PDB file of N, CA and C in Angstrom:
ATOM      1  N   MET D   4      67.820 175.395  53.610  1.00  0.00           N
ATOM      2  CA  MET D   4      67.732 176.755  54.084  1.00  0.00           C
ATOM      3  C   MET D   4      68.433 177.725  53.156  1.00  0.00           C
ATOM      4  N   CYS D   5      68.252 177.536  51.919  1.00  0.00           N
ATOM      5  CA  CYS D   5      68.827 178.483  50.970  1.00  0.00           C
ATOM      6  C   CYS D   5      67.792 179.581  50.808  1.00  0.00           C
ATOM      7  N   GLY D   6      67.689 180.151  49.683  1.00  0.00           N
ATOM      8  CA  GLY D   6      66.673 181.155  49.490  1.00  0.00           C
ATOM      9  C   GLY D   6      67.127 182.545  49.875  1.00  0.00           C
ATOM     10  N   HIS D   7      68.383 182.684  50.318  1.00  0.00           N
ATOM     11  CA  HIS D   7      68.889 184.004  50.646  1.00  0.00           C
ATOM     12  C   HIS D   7      69.412 184.718  49.403  1.00  0.00           C
ATOM     13  N   GLY D   8      69.472 184.027  48.267  1.00  0.00           N
ATOM     14  CA  GLY D   8      69.893 184.633  47.013  1.00  0.00           C
ATOM     15  C   GLY D   8      71.319 185.124  47.053  1.00  0.00           C
ATOM     16  N   ARG D   9      71.559 186.205  46.310  1.00  0.00           N
ATOM     17  CA  ARG D   9      72.909 186.761  46.204  1.00  0.00           C
ATOM     18  C   ARG D   9      73.451 187.171  47.568  1.00  0.00           C
ATOM     19  N   ARG D  10      72.609 187.673  48.419  1.00  0.00           N
ATOM     20  CA  ARG D  10      73.064 188.071  49.757  1.00  0.00           C
ATOM     21  C   ARG D  10      73.607 186.867  50.509  1.00  0.00           C
ATOM     22  N   GLY D  11      72.890 185.756  50.458  1.00  0.00           N
ATOM     23  CA  GLY D  11      73.339 184.537  51.113  1.00  0.00           C
ATOM     24  C   GLY D  11      74.648 184.025  50.531  1.00  0.00           C
ATOM     25  N   GLU D  12      74.773 184.111  49.202  1.00  0.00           N
ATOM     26  CA  GLU D  12      76.015 183.679  48.561  1.00  0.00           C
ATOM     27  C   GLU D  12      77.182 184.547  49.012  1.00  0.00           C
ATOM     28  N   SER D  13      76.957 185.849  49.074  1.00  0.00           N
ATOM     29  CA  SER D  13      78.017 186.771  49.508  1.00  0.00           C
ATOM     30  C   SER D  13      78.408 186.519  50.961  1.00  0.00           C
ATOM     31  N   LEU D  14      77.421 186.303  51.807  1.00  0.00           N
ATOM     32  CA  LEU D  14      77.711 186.022  53.214  1.00  0.00           C
ATOM     33  C   LEU D  14      78.451 184.698  53.357  1.00  0.00           C
ATOM     34  N   ALA D  15      78.082 183.723  52.557  1.00  0.00           N
ATOM     35  CA  ALA D  15      78.778 182.437  52.596  1.00  0.00           C
ATOM     36  C   ALA D  15      80.244 182.623  52.219  1.00  0.00           C
ATOM     37  N   GLN D  16      80.506 183.410  51.195  1.00  0.00           N
ATOM     38  CA  GLN D  16      81.889 183.657  50.780  1.00  0.00           C
ATOM     39  C   GLN D  16      82.662 184.407  51.865  1.00  0.00           C
ATOM     40  N   PHE D  17      82.005 185.345  52.525  1.00  0.00           N
ATOM     41  CA  PHE D  17      82.634 186.060  53.634  1.00  0.00           C
ATOM     42  C   PHE D  17      83.044 185.075  54.729  1.00  0.00           C
ATOM     43  N   HIS D  18      82.137 184.170  55.080  1.00  0.00           N
ATOM     44  CA  HIS D  18      82.442 183.203  56.138  1.00  0.00           C
ATOM     45  C   HIS D  18      83.531 182.223  55.701  1.00  0.00           C
ATOM     46  N   CYS D  19      83.603 181.934  54.416  1.00  0.00           N
ATOM     47  CA  CYS D  19      84.705 181.091  53.922  1.00  0.00           C
ATOM     48  C   CYS D  19      86.044 181.814  54.104  1.00  0.00           C
ATOM     49  N   GLU D  20      86.065 183.104  53.874  1.00  0.00           N
ATOM     50  CA  GLU D  20      87.291 183.882  54.121  1.00  0.00           C
ATOM     51  C   GLU D  20      87.654 183.833  55.604  1.00  0.00           C
ATOM     52  N   MET D  21      86.637 183.916  56.457  1.00  0.00           N
ATOM     53  CA  MET D  21      86.884 183.852  57.894  1.00  0.00           C
ATOM     54  C   MET D  21      87.426 182.486  58.311  1.00  0.00           C
ATOM     55  N   VAL D  22      87.030 181.437  57.596  1.00  0.00           N
ATOM     56  CA  VAL D  22      87.582 180.102  57.852  1.00  0.00           C
ATOM     57  C   VAL D  22      89.086 180.124  57.655  1.00  0.00           C
ATOM     58  N   HIS D  23      89.512 180.722  56.547  1.00  0.00           N
ATOM     59  CA  HIS D  23      90.956 180.806  56.270  1.00  0.00           C
ATOM     60  C   HIS D  23      91.694 181.534  57.390  1.00  0.00           C
ATOM     61  N   LEU D  24      91.151 182.656  57.823  1.00  0.00           N
ATOM     62  CA  LEU D  24      91.792 183.431  58.884  1.00  0.00           C
ATOM     63  C   LEU D  24      91.851 182.650  60.196  1.00  0.00           C
ATOM     64  N   ALA D  25      90.733 182.054  60.568  1.00  0.00           N
ATOM     65  CA  ALA D  25      90.681 181.315  61.830  1.00  0.00           C
ATOM     66  C   ALA D  25      91.637 180.123  61.795  1.00  0.00           C
ATOM     67  N   ARG D  26      91.613 179.402  60.710  1.00  0.00           N
ATOM     68  CA  ARG D  26      92.494 178.224  60.611  1.00  0.00           C
ATOM     69  C   ARG D  26      93.961 178.647  60.615  1.00  0.00           C
ATOM     70  N   GLY D  27      94.273 179.715  59.916  1.00  0.00           N
ATOM     71  CA  GLY D  27      95.640 180.215  59.882  1.00  0.00           C
ATOM     72  C   GLY D  27      96.149 180.641  61.246  1.00  0.00           C
ATOM     73  N   ASN D  28      95.225 181.016  62.121  1.00  0.00           N
ATOM     74  CA  ASN D  28      95.582 181.421  63.481  1.00  0.00           C
ATOM     75  C   ASN D  28      95.384 180.293  64.496  1.00  0.00           C
ATOM     76  N   GLY D  29      95.139 179.073  63.992  1.00  0.00           N
ATOM     77  CA  GLY D  29      95.006 177.917  64.876  1.00  0.00           C
ATOM     78  C   GLY D  29      93.693 177.833  65.624  1.00  0.00           C
ATOM     79  N   ARG D  30      92.707 178.596  65.197  1.00  0.00           N
ATOM     80  CA  ARG D  30      91.397 178.589  65.870  1.00  0.00           C
ATOM     81  C   ARG D  30      90.438 177.663  65.099  1.00  0.00           C
ATOM     82  N   ILE D  31      90.632 176.376  65.296  1.00  0.00           N
ATOM     83  CA  ILE D  31      89.905 175.372  64.521  1.00  0.00           C
ATOM     84  C   ILE D  31      88.402 175.398  64.819  1.00  0.00           C
ATOM     85  N   LYS D  32      88.026 175.524  66.086  1.00  0.00           N
ATOM     86  CA  LYS D  32      86.590 175.552  66.406  1.00  0.00           C
ATOM     87  C   LYS D  32      85.917 176.749  65.731  1.00  0.00           C
ATOM     88  N   GLU D  33      86.582 177.891  65.769  1.00  0.00           N
ATOM     89  CA  GLU D  33      86.035 179.078  65.108  1.00  0.00           C
ATOM     90  C   GLU D  33      85.901 178.838  63.601  1.00  0.00           C
ATOM     91  N   ALA D  34      86.888 178.165  63.024  1.00  0.00           N
ATOM     92  CA  ALA D  34      86.822 177.846  61.591  1.00  0.00           C
ATOM     93  C   ALA D  34      85.598 176.977  61.297  1.00  0.00           C
ATOM     94  N   PHE D  35      85.363 175.955  62.138  1.00  0.00           N
ATOM     95  CA  PHE D  35      84.190 175.103  61.952  1.00  0.00           C
ATOM     96  C   PHE D  35      82.896 175.901  62.110  1.00  0.00           C
ATOM     97  N   ASP D  36      82.862 176.828  63.053  1.00  0.00           N
ATOM     98  CA  ASP D  36      81.669 177.667  63.233  1.00  0.00           C
ATOM     99  C   ASP D  36      81.382 178.488  61.982  1.00  0.00           C
ATOM    100  N   HIS D  37      82.425 179.057  61.387  1.00  0.00           N
ATOM    101  CA  HIS D  37      82.245 179.841  60.159  1.00  0.00           C
ATOM    102  C   HIS D  37      81.787 178.959  58.999  1.00  0.00           C
ATOM    103  N   LEU D  38      82.283 177.738  58.934  1.00  0.00           N
ATOM    104  CA  LEU D  38      81.826 176.823  57.888  1.00  0.00           C
ATOM    105  C   LEU D  38      80.344 176.529  58.036  1.00  0.00           C
ATOM    106  N   HIS D  39      79.924 176.291  59.262  1.00  0.00           N
ATOM    107  CA  HIS D  39      78.509 176.022  59.525  1.00  0.00           C
ATOM    108  C   HIS D  39      77.648 177.206  59.063  1.00  0.00           C
ATOM    109  N   THR D  40      78.094 178.406  59.391  1.00  0.00           N
ATOM    110  CA  THR D  40      77.341 179.598  59.006  1.00  0.00           C
ATOM    111  C   THR D  40      77.340 179.779  57.495  1.00  0.00           C
ATOM    112  N   ALA D  41      78.470 179.514  56.861  1.00  0.00           N
ATOM    113  CA  ALA D  41      78.547 179.631  55.395  1.00  0.00           C
ATOM    114  C   ALA D  41      77.518 178.721  54.735  1.00  0.00           C
ATOM    115  N   LEU D  42      77.420 177.496  55.211  1.00  0.00           N
ATOM    116  CA  LEU D  42      76.470 176.554  54.615  1.00  0.00           C
ATOM    117  C   LEU D  42      75.025 176.882  54.993  1.00  0.00           C
ATOM    118  N   GLU D  43      74.821 177.527  56.109  1.00  0.00           N
ATOM    119  CA  GLU D  43      73.464 178.010  56.433  1.00  0.00           C
ATOM    120  C   GLU D  43      73.055 179.104  55.461  1.00  0.00           C
ATOM    121  N   GLN D  44      73.987 179.973  55.108  1.00  0.00           N
ATOM    122  CA  GLN D  44      73.693 181.079  54.203  1.00  0.00           C
ATOM    123  C   GLN D  44      73.502 180.614  52.760  1.00  0.00           C
ATOM    124  N   ASP D  45      74.292 179.610  52.361  1.00  0.00           N
ATOM    125  CA  ASP D  45      74.198 179.082  50.997  1.00  0.00           C
ATOM    126  C   ASP D  45      74.538 177.598  51.041  1.00  0.00           C
ATOM    127  N   MET D  46      73.510 176.778  51.095  1.00  0.00           N
ATOM    128  CA  MET D  46      73.736 175.336  51.222  1.00  0.00           C
ATOM    129  C   MET D  46      74.401 174.733  49.998  1.00  0.00           C
ATOM    130  N   ASN D  47      74.503 175.498  48.920  1.00  0.00           N
ATOM    131  CA  ASN D  47      75.166 175.027  47.705  1.00  0.00           C
ATOM    132  C   ASN D  47      76.560 175.606  47.537  1.00  0.00           C
ATOM    133  N   CYS D  48      77.140 176.076  48.608  1.00  0.00           N
ATOM    134  CA  CYS D  48      78.472 176.679  48.564  1.00  0.00           C
ATOM    135  C   CYS D  48      79.540 175.582  48.501  1.00  0.00           C
ATOM    136  N   VAL D  49      80.021 175.325  47.302  1.00  0.00           N
ATOM    137  CA  VAL D  49      81.044 174.303  47.091  1.00  0.00           C
ATOM    138  C   VAL D  49      82.313 174.665  47.856  1.00  0.00           C
ATOM    139  N   ARG D  50      82.654 175.933  47.854  1.00  0.00           N
ATOM    140  CA  ARG D  50      83.859 176.371  48.564  1.00  0.00           C
ATOM    141  C   ARG D  50      83.800 175.965  50.033  1.00  0.00           C
ATOM    142  N   ALA D  51      82.664 176.146  50.662  1.00  0.00           N
ATOM    143  CA  ALA D  51      82.517 175.768  52.077  1.00  0.00           C
ATOM    144  C   ALA D  51      82.670 174.256  52.250  1.00  0.00           C
ATOM    145  N   SER D  52      82.129 173.483  51.332  1.00  0.00           N
ATOM    146  CA  SER D  52      82.260 172.029  51.431  1.00  0.00           C
ATOM    147  C   SER D  52      83.707 171.593  51.284  1.00  0.00           C
ATOM    148  N   LEU D  53      84.440 172.216  50.373  1.00  0.00           N
ATOM    149  CA  LEU D  53      85.853 171.879  50.193  1.00  0.00           C
ATOM    150  C   LEU D  53      86.679 172.305  51.404  1.00  0.00           C
ATOM    151  N   LEU D  54      86.363 173.462  51.960  1.00  0.00           N
ATOM    152  CA  LEU D  54      87.056 173.899  53.174  1.00  0.00           C
ATOM    153  C   LEU D  54      86.734 172.967  54.343  1.00  0.00           C
ATOM    154  N   ALA D  55      85.492 172.524  54.405  1.00  0.00           N
ATOM    155  CA  ALA D  55      85.109 171.581  55.456  1.00  0.00           C
ATOM    156  C   ALA D  55      85.873 170.271  55.293  1.00  0.00           C
ATOM    157  N   ALA D  56      86.048 169.834  54.060  1.00  0.00           N
ATOM    158  CA  ALA D  56      86.836 168.621  53.808  1.00  0.00           C
ATOM    159  C   ALA D  56      88.284 168.831  54.240  1.00  0.00           C
ATOM    160  N   ASP D  57      88.831 170.018  53.945  1.00  0.00           N
ATOM    161  CA  ASP D  57      90.202 170.339  54.378  1.00  0.00           C
ATOM    162  C   ASP D  57      90.337 170.219  55.893  1.00  0.00           C
ATOM    163  N   LEU D  58      89.395 170.825  56.605  1.00  0.00           N
ATOM    164  CA  LEU D  58      89.450 170.783  58.070  1.00  0.00           C
ATOM    165  C   LEU D  58      89.259 169.370  58.593  1.00  0.00           C
ATOM    166  N   ALA D  59      88.377 168.622  57.974  1.00  0.00           N
ATOM    167  CA  ALA D  59      88.150 167.253  58.412  1.00  0.00           C
ATOM    168  C   ALA D  59      89.410 166.404  58.211  1.00  0.00           C
ATOM    169  N   VAL D  60      90.074 166.583  57.090  1.00  0.00           N
ATOM    170  CA  VAL D  60      91.323 165.855  56.844  1.00  0.00           C
ATOM    171  C   VAL D  60      92.376 166.287  57.859  1.00  0.00           C
ATOM    172  N   ALA D  61      92.458 167.585  58.108  1.00  0.00           N
ATOM    173  CA  ALA D  61      93.457 168.103  59.054  1.00  0.00           C
ATOM    174  C   ALA D  61      93.249 167.548  60.461  1.00  0.00           C
ATOM    175  N   THR D  62      92.001 167.283  60.805  1.00  0.00           N
ATOM    176  CA  THR D  62      91.697 166.739  62.133  1.00  0.00           C
ATOM    177  C   THR D  62      91.526 165.212  62.090  1.00  0.00           C
ATOM    178  N   ARG D  63      91.861 164.635  60.957  1.00  0.00           N
ATOM    179  CA  ARG D  63      91.804 163.182  60.730  1.00  0.00           C
ATOM    180  C   ARG D  63      90.392 162.596  60.881  1.00  0.00           C
ATOM    181  N   ASP D  64      89.403 163.415  60.590  1.00  0.00           N
ATOM    182  CA  ASP D  64      88.015 162.944  60.593  1.00  0.00           C
ATOM    183  C   ASP D  64      87.655 162.594  59.143  1.00  0.00           C
ATOM    184  N   TYR D  65      88.169 161.463  58.688  1.00  0.00           N
ATOM    185  CA  TYR D  65      88.011 161.082  57.290  1.00  0.00           C
ATOM    186  C   TYR D  65      86.572 160.748  56.897  1.00  0.00           C
ATOM    187  N   PRO D  66      85.763 160.157  57.771  1.00  0.00           N
ATOM    188  CA  PRO D  66      84.356 159.970  57.386  1.00  0.00           C
ATOM    189  C   PRO D  66      83.656 161.309  57.105  1.00  0.00           C
ATOM    190  N   GLN D  67      83.962 162.330  57.913  1.00  0.00           N
ATOM    191  CA  GLN D  67      83.371 163.652  57.675  1.00  0.00           C
ATOM    192  C   GLN D  67      83.912 164.245  56.379  1.00  0.00           C
ATOM    193  N   ALA D  68      85.191 164.078  56.130  1.00  0.00           N
ATOM    194  CA  ALA D  68      85.782 164.573  54.885  1.00  0.00           C
ATOM    195  C   ALA D  68      85.078 163.945  53.690  1.00  0.00           C
ATOM    196  N   TYR D  69      84.840 162.648  53.763  1.00  0.00           N
ATOM    197  CA  TYR D  69      84.141 161.952  52.681  1.00  0.00           C
ATOM    198  C   TYR D  69      82.754 162.549  52.459  1.00  0.00           C
ATOM    199  N   ARG D  70      82.011 162.779  53.526  1.00  0.00           N
ATOM    200  CA  ARG D  70      80.665 163.359  53.403  1.00  0.00           C
ATOM    201  C   ARG D  70      80.721 164.749  52.766  1.00  0.00           C
ATOM    202  N   CYS D  71      81.707 165.534  53.155  1.00  0.00           N
ATOM    203  CA  CYS D  71      81.853 166.880  52.586  1.00  0.00           C
ATOM    204  C   CYS D  71      82.149 166.812  51.097  1.00  0.00           C
ATOM    205  N   LEU D  72      83.004 165.893  50.717  1.00  0.00           N
ATOM    206  CA  LEU D  72      83.366 165.752  49.308  1.00  0.00           C
ATOM    207  C   LEU D  72      82.195 165.225  48.487  1.00  0.00           C
ATOM    208  N   ARG D  73      81.425 164.312  49.052  1.00  0.00           N
ATOM    209  CA  ARG D  73      80.234 163.805  48.355  1.00  0.00           C
ATOM    210  C   ARG D  73      79.197 164.914  48.153  1.00  0.00           C
ATOM    211  N   ARG D  74      79.124 165.829  49.089  1.00  0.00           N
ATOM    212  CA  ARG D  74      78.157 166.926  49.013  1.00  0.00           C
ATOM    213  C   ARG D  74      78.412 167.802  47.789  1.00  0.00           C
ATOM    214  N   VAL D  75      79.671 167.906  47.361  1.00  0.00           N
ATOM    215  CA  VAL D  75      80.011 168.734  46.194  1.00  0.00           C
ATOM    216  C   VAL D  75      79.240 168.265  44.970  1.00  0.00           C
ATOM    217  N   GLU D  76      79.098 166.962  44.810  1.00  0.00           N
ATOM    218  CA  GLU D  76      78.367 166.417  43.665  1.00  0.00           C
ATOM    219  C   GLU D  76      76.925 166.918  43.642  1.00  0.00           C
ATOM    220  N   GLU D  77      76.315 166.986  44.800  1.00  0.00           N
ATOM    221  CA  GLU D  77      74.931 167.464  44.901  1.00  0.00           C
ATOM    222  C   GLU D  77      74.850 168.982  44.715  1.00  0.00           C
ATOM    223  N   GLN D  78      75.865 169.692  45.196  1.00  0.00           N
ATOM    224  CA  GLN D  78      75.843 171.146  45.143  1.00  0.00           C
ATOM    225  C   GLN D  78      76.045 171.662  43.724  1.00  0.00           C
ATOM    226  N   ASN D  79      77.070 171.140  43.058  1.00  0.00           N
ATOM    227  CA  ASN D  79      77.358 171.579  41.692  1.00  0.00           C
ATOM    228  C   ASN D  79      78.364 170.620  41.072  1.00  0.00           C
ATOM    229  N   PRO D  80      77.898 169.658  40.272  1.00  0.00           N
ATOM    230  CA  PRO D  80      78.786 168.646  39.703  1.00  0.00           C
ATOM    231  C   PRO D  80      79.896 169.218  38.819  1.00  0.00           C
ATOM    232  N   VAL D  81      79.762 170.454  38.409  1.00  0.00           N
ATOM    233  CA  VAL D  81      80.820 171.091  37.610  1.00  0.00           C
ATOM    234  C   VAL D  81      82.139 171.098  38.378  1.00  0.00           C
ATOM    235  N   TYR D  82      82.070 171.104  39.695  1.00  0.00           N
ATOM    236  CA  TYR D  82      83.265 171.198  40.535  1.00  0.00           C
ATOM    237  C   TYR D  82      83.805 169.842  41.005  1.00  0.00           C
ATOM    238  N   LEU D  83      83.318 168.762  40.431  1.00  0.00           N
ATOM    239  CA  LEU D  83      83.807 167.445  40.836  1.00  0.00           C
ATOM    240  C   LEU D  83      85.316 167.289  40.638  1.00  0.00           C
ATOM    241  N   SER D  84      85.868 167.972  39.664  1.00  0.00           N
ATOM    242  CA  SER D  84      87.319 167.870  39.453  1.00  0.00           C
ATOM    243  C   SER D  84      88.095 168.394  40.655  1.00  0.00           C
ATOM    244  N   GLU D  85      87.485 169.236  41.464  1.00  0.00           N
ATOM    245  CA  GLU D  85      88.132 169.755  42.668  1.00  0.00           C
ATOM    246  C   GLU D  85      88.206 168.690  43.774  1.00  0.00           C
ATOM    247  N   VAL D  86      87.392 167.656  43.650  1.00  0.00           N
ATOM    248  CA  VAL D  86      87.315 166.602  44.652  1.00  0.00           C
ATOM    249  C   VAL D  86      88.409 165.549  44.443  1.00  0.00           C
ATOM    250  N   PHE D  87      88.777 165.305  43.195  1.00  0.00           N
ATOM    251  CA  PHE D  87      89.717 164.228  42.879  1.00  0.00           C
ATOM    252  C   PHE D  87      91.042 164.300  43.633  1.00  0.00           C
ATOM    253  N   PRO D  88      91.655 165.461  43.790  1.00  0.00           N
ATOM    254  CA  PRO D  88      92.927 165.490  44.525  1.00  0.00           C
ATOM    255  C   PRO D  88      92.827 164.948  45.952  1.00  0.00           C
ATOM    256  N   TYR D  89      91.685 165.136  46.586  1.00  0.00           N
ATOM    257  CA  TYR D  89      91.499 164.604  47.938  1.00  0.00           C
ATOM    258  C   TYR D  89      91.559 163.078  47.919  1.00  0.00           C
ATOM    259  N   PHE D  90      90.875 162.495  46.938  1.00  0.00           N
ATOM    260  CA  PHE D  90      90.860 161.035  46.855  1.00  0.00           C
ATOM    261  C   PHE D  90      92.218 160.483  46.447  1.00  0.00           C
ATOM    262  N   LEU D  91      92.954 161.227  45.649  1.00  0.00           N
ATOM    263  CA  LEU D  91      94.300 160.789  45.282  1.00  0.00           C
ATOM    264  C   LEU D  91      95.246 160.862  46.473  1.00  0.00           C
ATOM    265  N   SER D  92      95.148 161.901  47.257  1.00  0.00           N
ATOM    266  CA  SER D  92      96.048 162.102  48.398  1.00  0.00           C
ATOM    267  C   SER D  92      95.681 161.278  49.627  1.00  0.00           C
ATOM    268  N   HIS D  93      94.406 161.010  49.791  1.00  0.00           N
ATOM    269  CA  HIS D  93      93.944 160.378  51.033  1.00  0.00           C
ATOM    270  C   HIS D  93      93.072 159.156  50.760  1.00  0.00           C
ATOM    271  N   SER D  94      93.313 158.473  49.661  1.00  0.00           N
ATOM    272  CA  SER D  94      92.426 157.386  49.229  1.00  0.00           C
ATOM    273  C   SER D  94      92.251 156.307  50.292  1.00  0.00           C
ATOM    274  N   GLU D  95      93.336 155.914  50.953  1.00  0.00           N
ATOM    275  CA  GLU D  95      93.225 154.833  51.934  1.00  0.00           C
ATOM    276  C   GLU D  95      92.330 155.218  53.106  1.00  0.00           C
ATOM    277  N   HIS D  96      92.369 156.476  53.494  1.00  0.00           N
ATOM    278  CA  HIS D  96      91.555 156.926  54.627  1.00  0.00           C
ATOM    279  C   HIS D  96      90.099 157.181  54.206  1.00  0.00           C
ATOM    280  N   LEU D  97      89.928 157.753  53.011  1.00  0.00           N
ATOM    281  CA  LEU D  97      88.574 158.079  52.566  1.00  0.00           C
ATOM    282  C   LEU D  97      87.794 156.836  52.165  1.00  0.00           C
ATOM    283  N   ALA D  98      88.493 155.764  51.809  1.00  0.00           N
ATOM    284  CA  ALA D  98      87.825 154.522  51.450  1.00  0.00           C
ATOM    285  C   ALA D  98      87.178 153.867  52.674  1.00  0.00           C
ATOM    286  N   ASP D  99      87.753 154.100  53.843  1.00  0.00           N
ATOM    287  CA  ASP D  99      87.226 153.554  55.084  1.00  0.00           C
ATOM    288  C   ASP D  99      86.309 154.585  55.721  1.00  0.00           C
ATOM    289  N   ARG D 100      85.022 154.430  55.511  1.00  0.00           N
ATOM    290  CA  ARG D 100      84.054 155.465  55.939  1.00  0.00           C
ATOM    291  C   ARG D 100      83.348 155.109  57.241  1.00  0.00           C
ATOM    292  N   ARG D 101      83.988 154.406  58.134  1.00  0.00           N
ATOM    293  CA  ARG D 101      83.367 154.057  59.417  1.00  0.00           C
ATOM    294  C   ARG D 101      83.276 155.234  60.312  1.00  0.00           C
TER     295      ARG D 101
END
């Protein structure tokens, strides 16, 4: 569901900012809602995938975190270096993808 062009990219970035605000205020469900909308607007938004991985780790949903991190490779492999710190910090949990 991409195809929104620059407008979709801008809206995705806006929703990523809203993720930060919601999470900072302890509104985790709202943060997840904004992530969903960000990826609807731009399915190649690496920032949204990394934020989704952050939230998944914070809620100890490591299988979801793994899926979010794997998505970065498909979205834009240039950003794979952004994924490595997650695997270094949470390798034992991310290795178990049940």
